[in-house]
């Protein structure tokens, strides 16, 4: 028997909440600290999209409650996420040690974990977020992308359409939730190719239509391989898309040197060489 990283409950009089991430690939991404939070919790809430993962979770804790049934086509996801927060907080207020388990990283494109921690802290309870391996982490590894090389912007795809954002085509652009891009109701599970065409039209302001983009799905089971589809930007509407794809738009041009700043830095270097500045 291994020593738990989180000390076993000594019947806390106050409730607490820990939101942890399962990572993306079943069985291989869960960190020892996240596992310890799951094992030591009085009640575990599972915000996971996969029944197999829930079964696996039940081997670590007897009281695992699925948050999945609260989703419904036609019901606003925000309403669902508020319900999740209420369910978790009810148990925290009842003095329980609660663990919310979410796939990937619990704080990346995930509203409820951030909210429940905010609410719990405001009410004086202990609240903690434990990072996990996100789709973003897998993407860098599987596609061989270093976000530090050219820089990397991340957008929720609908947000990119609904607001006037500035895309930098000299760096990577990573688009999340493209499978439901343009859904203004927050109540659909998917949108069709006509919606993705709007995204293509917007991106065409910064990229040529034959620019190669990547539709990426990380492996969620150890027996799977990542799915990597490379297509021309113009063909994005025709790619079969689920709720689990992330789209990567590689840089199309090189950044322009900033001559004014370089001149300023050169002047500072001279002053530094003469011992005038640190
Ligand atoms: C609600 S967000 C959750 C992200 C998750 N918390 C994480 O850390 O990766 C859902 C979006 O994550 C991305 N995603 C989910 N599963 C994925 C997978 N298997 N491969 C690539 N991206 C994925 C997609 O962009 C999807 O629309």
Coordinates of C-alpha atoms and ligand atoms in Angstrom, one line a residue:
X1 CA 0.0 0.0 0.0
X2 CA 1.4 3.4 -1.0
X3 CA 1.5 6.4 1.4
X4 CA -1.2 8.9 0.4
X5 CA 0.2 12.3 -0.7
X6 CA -2.8 14.0 0.8
X7 CA -3.2 13.0 4.4
X8 CA -6.4 11.0 5.0
X9 CA -9.4 13.0 6.3
X10 CA -9.3 13.6 10.0
X11 CA -13.1 14.3 9.9
X12 CA -12.8 17.9 8.9
X13 CA -15.4 20.2 10.4
X14 CA -15.0 22.4 7.3
X15 CA -15.6 21.2 3.8
X16 CA -13.1 21.7 1.0
X17 CA -12.9 21.4 -2.7
X18 CA -10.0 20.2 -5.0
X19 CA -10.4 20.4 -8.8
X20 CA -8.1 18.0 -10.6
X21 CA -7.4 17.0 -14.1
X22 CA -7.4 13.4 -15.5
X23 CA -5.2 14.4 -18.4
X24 CA -6.2 13.3 -21.9
X25 CA -5.1 9.6 -22.1
X26 CA -6.8 7.2 -19.8
X27 CA -4.6 5.7 -17.2
X28 CA -1.4 7.4 -18.2
X29 CA -1.8 11.1 -17.5
X30 CA -3.1 11.2 -13.9
X31 CA -0.6 12.8 -11.6
X32 CA 0.1 11.2 -8.2
X33 CA -1.2 14.3 -6.5
X34 CA -4.5 14.3 -8.4
X35 CA -4.9 10.6 -7.7
X36 CA -4.3 11.3 -4.0
X37 CA -7.0 14.0 -4.0
X38 CA -9.4 11.5 -5.7
X39 CA -8.6 8.7 -3.2
X40 CA -8.9 10.9 -0.1
X41 CA -12.2 12.7 -1.1
X42 CA -15.5 12.0 0.6
X43 CA -17.2 12.6 -2.7
X44 CA -16.0 12.8 -6.2
X45 CA -17.8 14.6 -9.0
X46 CA -16.8 13.5 -12.5
X47 CA -17.1 16.1 -15.3
X48 CA -15.9 13.6 -17.9
X49 CA -17.2 12.9 -21.3
X50 CA -16.3 9.2 -21.2
X51 CA -18.1 6.4 -19.3
X52 CA -14.9 4.3 -19.4
X53 CA -13.0 7.0 -17.5
X54 CA -15.8 7.1 -14.9
X55 CA -15.5 3.3 -14.4
X56 CA -11.7 3.7 -13.9
X57 CA -12.4 6.5 -11.4
X58 CA -14.7 4.3 -9.4
X59 CA -11.7 2.0 -8.7
X60 CA -10.1 4.9 -6.7
X61 CA -13.2 6.1 -4.8
X62 CA -16.5 4.5 -3.9
X63 CA -18.6 7.7 -4.2
X64 CA -18.2 8.9 -7.8
X65 CA -21.1 11.0 -9.1
X66 CA -21.3 11.8 -12.8
X67 CA -22.0 15.3 -13.9
X68 CA -22.7 14.2 -17.5
X69 CA -26.5 13.7 -17.1
X70 CA -26.9 17.5 -16.6
X71 CA -26.0 18.1 -20.2
X72 CA -28.9 18.3 -22.6
X73 CA -29.2 19.3 -26.3
X74 CA -31.1 22.6 -26.3
X75 CA -30.2 23.5 -22.7
X76 CA -27.6 26.2 -22.2
X77 CA -24.2 24.8 -21.2
X78 CA -23.9 27.7 -18.8
X79 CA -27.0 26.5 -16.9
X80 CA -25.4 23.0 -16.7
X81 CA -22.1 24.4 -15.5
X82 CA -23.9 26.5 -12.8
X83 CA -25.7 23.3 -11.7
X84 CA -22.3 21.5 -11.4
X85 CA -21.0 24.3 -9.1
X86 CA -24.2 24.1 -7.0
X87 CA -23.9 20.3 -6.7
X88 CA -20.2 20.5 -5.6
X89 CA -20.8 23.4 -3.2
X90 CA -23.8 21.7 -1.5
X91 CA -21.3 18.9 -0.4
X92 CA -18.6 21.4 0.5
X93 CA -21.1 23.3 2.7
X94 CA -22.1 20.0 4.3
X95 CA -18.5 19.6 5.5
X96 CA -17.3 17.1 2.9
X97 CA -13.9 16.9 1.3
X98 CA -15.0 17.2 -2.3
X99 CA -13.0 16.4 -5.5
X100 CA -14.1 17.6 -8.9
X101 CA -12.5 15.6 -11.7
X102 CA -12.3 17.0 -15.2
X103 CA -10.6 15.8 -18.3
X104 CA -7.4 17.4 -19.5
X105 CA -6.4 20.3 -17.3
X106 CA -9.3 21.4 -15.0
X107 CA -8.6 25.1 -15.6
X108 CA -8.4 25.1 -19.4
X109 CA -11.6 25.9 -21.3
X110 CA -13.5 24.8 -18.2
X111 CA -15.8 27.2 -16.4
X112 CA -17.1 25.2 -13.4
X113 CA -13.7 24.4 -11.8
X114 CA -12.7 28.0 -11.7
X115 CA -16.1 29.1 -10.5
X116 CA -16.5 26.5 -7.7
X117 CA -13.0 27.4 -6.4
X118 CA -13.9 31.1 -6.5
X119 CA -17.3 30.5 -4.6
X120 CA -15.7 28.2 -2.1
X121 CA -12.9 30.6 -1.2
X122 CA -15.4 33.5 -0.9
X123 CA -17.3 31.4 1.6
X124 CA -14.1 30.6 3.6
X125 CA -13.5 27.0 2.5
X126 CA -10.2 25.5 1.4
X127 CA -10.1 25.3 -2.4
X128 CA -7.3 24.1 -4.7
X129 CA -6.8 23.4 -8.4
X130 CA -4.4 20.7 -9.4
X131 CA -3.1 21.0 -13.0
X132 CA -3.4 18.2 -15.5
X133 CA -2.2 17.3 -19.0
X134 CA -4.4 19.3 -21.4
X135 CA -5.1 18.8 -25.1
X136 CA -2.7 21.7 -25.6
X137 CA 0.2 19.8 -24.0
X138 CA -0.5 16.7 -26.1
X139 CA -0.7 18.9 -29.2
X140 CA 2.8 20.3 -28.7
X141 CA 4.2 16.8 -28.2
X142 CA 2.3 15.1 -31.0
X143 CA 2.7 17.8 -33.6
X144 CA 6.3 18.8 -32.6
X145 CA 5.3 22.4 -32.0
X146 CA 7.2 24.6 -29.5
X147 CA 5.0 27.6 -28.7
X148 CA 8.1 29.6 -27.8
X149 CA 9.5 29.4 -31.3
X150 CA 7.1 31.8 -33.1
X151 CA 4.6 32.5 -30.4
X152 CA 1.2 31.0 -30.1
X153 CA -2.3 32.4 -29.8
X154 CA -5.2 30.4 -28.4
X155 CA -8.9 31.3 -29.0
X156 CA -12.2 29.7 -28.4
X157 CA -13.4 29.5 -32.0
X158 CA -16.8 31.2 -31.5
X159 CA -15.1 34.0 -29.5
X160 CA -12.9 34.6 -32.5
X161 CA -16.0 35.1 -34.7
X162 CA -18.1 37.1 -32.2
X163 CA -15.5 39.6 -31.2
X164 CA -13.0 41.7 -33.2
X165 CA -9.8 40.0 -32.2
X166 CA -6.3 40.5 -33.7
X167 CA -4.8 37.4 -35.2
X168 CA -1.0 37.3 -35.6
X169 CA -0.3 35.2 -38.6
X170 CA 3.5 35.1 -37.9
X171 CA 2.8 32.8 -34.9
X172 CA 0.8 29.6 -34.3
X173 CA -3.0 30.0 -33.9
X174 CA -4.8 27.3 -31.9
X175 CA -8.6 27.1 -32.2
X176 CA -10.6 25.3 -29.6
X177 CA -14.2 24.1 -29.9
X178 CA -14.3 24.4 -33.7
X179 CA -16.8 21.5 -33.7
X180 CA -19.4 24.0 -32.3
X181 CA -18.1 27.2 -33.8
X182 CA -20.7 29.9 -34.2
X183 CA -23.1 28.4 -31.7
X184 CA -24.6 31.6 -30.0
X185 CA -27.2 29.6 -28.0
X186 CA -24.6 27.7 -26.0
X187 CA -27.1 24.9 -26.2
X188 CA -25.9 22.9 -29.2
X189 CA -23.4 20.0 -29.2
X190 CA -22.3 20.6 -32.8
X191 CA -22.6 23.1 -35.7
X192 CA -22.3 22.2 -39.3
X193 CA -20.1 23.1 -42.2
X194 CA -21.9 26.4 -43.0
X195 CA -20.7 27.7 -39.6
X196 CA -17.1 26.5 -40.2
X197 CA -17.3 28.3 -43.6
X198 CA -17.8 31.6 -41.6
X199 CA -14.6 30.8 -39.7
X200 CA -12.8 30.0 -42.9
X201 CA -13.9 33.4 -44.4
X202 CA -12.6 35.2 -41.3
X203 CA -9.3 33.4 -41.4
X204 CA -9.0 34.1 -45.1
X205 CA -8.4 37.8 -44.2
X206 CA -5.0 36.7 -42.7
X207 CA -4.2 33.4 -44.5
X208 CA -4.3 32.2 -48.1
X209 CA -7.1 29.6 -48.7
X210 CA -4.5 27.0 -49.6
X211 CA -2.6 27.4 -46.3
X212 CA -2.2 24.0 -44.7
X213 CA -3.9 23.7 -41.3
X214 CA -4.0 20.8 -38.9
X215 CA -7.2 19.2 -37.4
X216 CA -5.9 17.4 -34.3
X217 CA -7.4 14.9 -31.8
X218 CA -5.2 13.6 -29.0
X219 CA -5.5 9.9 -28.1
X220 CA -7.9 9.4 -25.2
X221 CA -7.3 5.6 -24.8
X222 CA -3.8 4.1 -24.5
X223 CA -4.5 1.9 -27.5
X224 CA -5.3 4.9 -29.8
X225 CA -3.0 7.0 -31.8
X226 CA -3.4 10.8 -32.2
X227 CA -5.5 11.8 -35.2
X228 CA -3.7 14.4 -37.3
X229 CA -5.5 15.6 -40.5
X230 CA -3.7 18.2 -42.6
X231 CA -6.0 20.1 -45.0
X232 CA -6.0 23.3 -46.9
X233 CA -7.8 26.1 -45.0
X234 CA -10.6 26.2 -47.7
X235 CA -11.4 22.5 -46.9
X236 CA -12.0 22.9 -43.2
X237 CA -15.8 22.9 -43.5
X238 CA -15.7 19.4 -45.1
X239 CA -13.6 17.8 -42.4
X240 CA -15.5 15.4 -40.1
X241 CA -15.5 17.1 -36.7
X242 CA -16.6 16.0 -33.2
X243 CA -16.5 17.9 -29.9
X244 CA -12.9 16.7 -29.5
X245 CA -10.9 18.4 -32.2
X246 CA -8.5 21.3 -31.9
X247 CA -7.4 23.1 -35.0
X248 CA -3.9 24.5 -35.5
X249 CA -3.1 27.2 -38.0
X250 CA 0.7 27.3 -38.5
X251 CA 2.4 30.7 -39.2
X252 CA 2.1 31.9 -42.7
X253 CA 4.8 34.6 -42.7
X254 CA 7.8 35.7 -40.7
X255 CA 7.6 38.6 -38.1
X256 CA 8.9 42.0 -39.2
X257 CA 11.9 43.2 -37.3
X258 CA 11.0 46.1 -35.0
X259 CA 13.7 48.6 -36.1
X260 CA 12.8 51.3 -33.6
X261 CA 13.1 49.0 -30.6
X262 CA 16.3 47.4 -31.9
X263 CA 17.9 50.9 -32.2
X264 CA 16.8 51.7 -28.7
X265 CA 18.3 48.4 -27.4
X266 CA 21.6 49.1 -29.3
X267 CA 21.8 52.4 -27.6
X268 CA 21.3 50.8 -24.2
X269 CA 24.0 48.2 -25.0
X270 CA 26.5 51.0 -25.7
X271 CA 25.6 52.7 -22.4
X272 CA 25.9 49.3 -20.6
X273 CA 29.4 48.7 -22.2
X274 CA 30.5 52.1 -20.9
X275 CA 29.4 51.2 -17.4
X276 CA 26.6 53.9 -17.4
X277 CA 23.7 51.4 -16.8
X278 CA 23.3 47.9 -15.4
Ligands
LIG1 C1 -14.3 22.2 -23.0 S1 -12.8 22.1 -23.7 C2 -11.9 21.2 -22.5 C3 -10.4 21.2 -22.6 C4 -9.7 20.4 -21.5 N1 -10.0 20.9 -20.2 C5 -8.2 20.4 -21.7 O1 -7.5 20.6 -20.7 O2 -7.7 20.0 -22.8 C6 -13.1 21.1 -25.1 C7 -12.1 21.4 -26.2 O3 -10.9 20.8 -25.9 C8 -10.3 20.3 -27.1 N2 -10.2 18.8 -27.0 C9 -10.9 18.0 -26.2 N3 -10.6 16.7 -26.4 C10 -9.6 16.7 -27.3 C11 -8.7 15.7 -27.8 N4 -8.9 14.5 -27.5 N5 -7.8 16.1 -28.7 C12 -7.6 17.5 -29.0 N6 -8.4 18.4 -28.5 C13 -9.3 18.1 -27.6 C14 -11.2 20.6 -28.2 O4 -10.8 21.9 -28.8 C15 -12.5 20.7 -27.5 O5 -13.5 21.5 -28.3

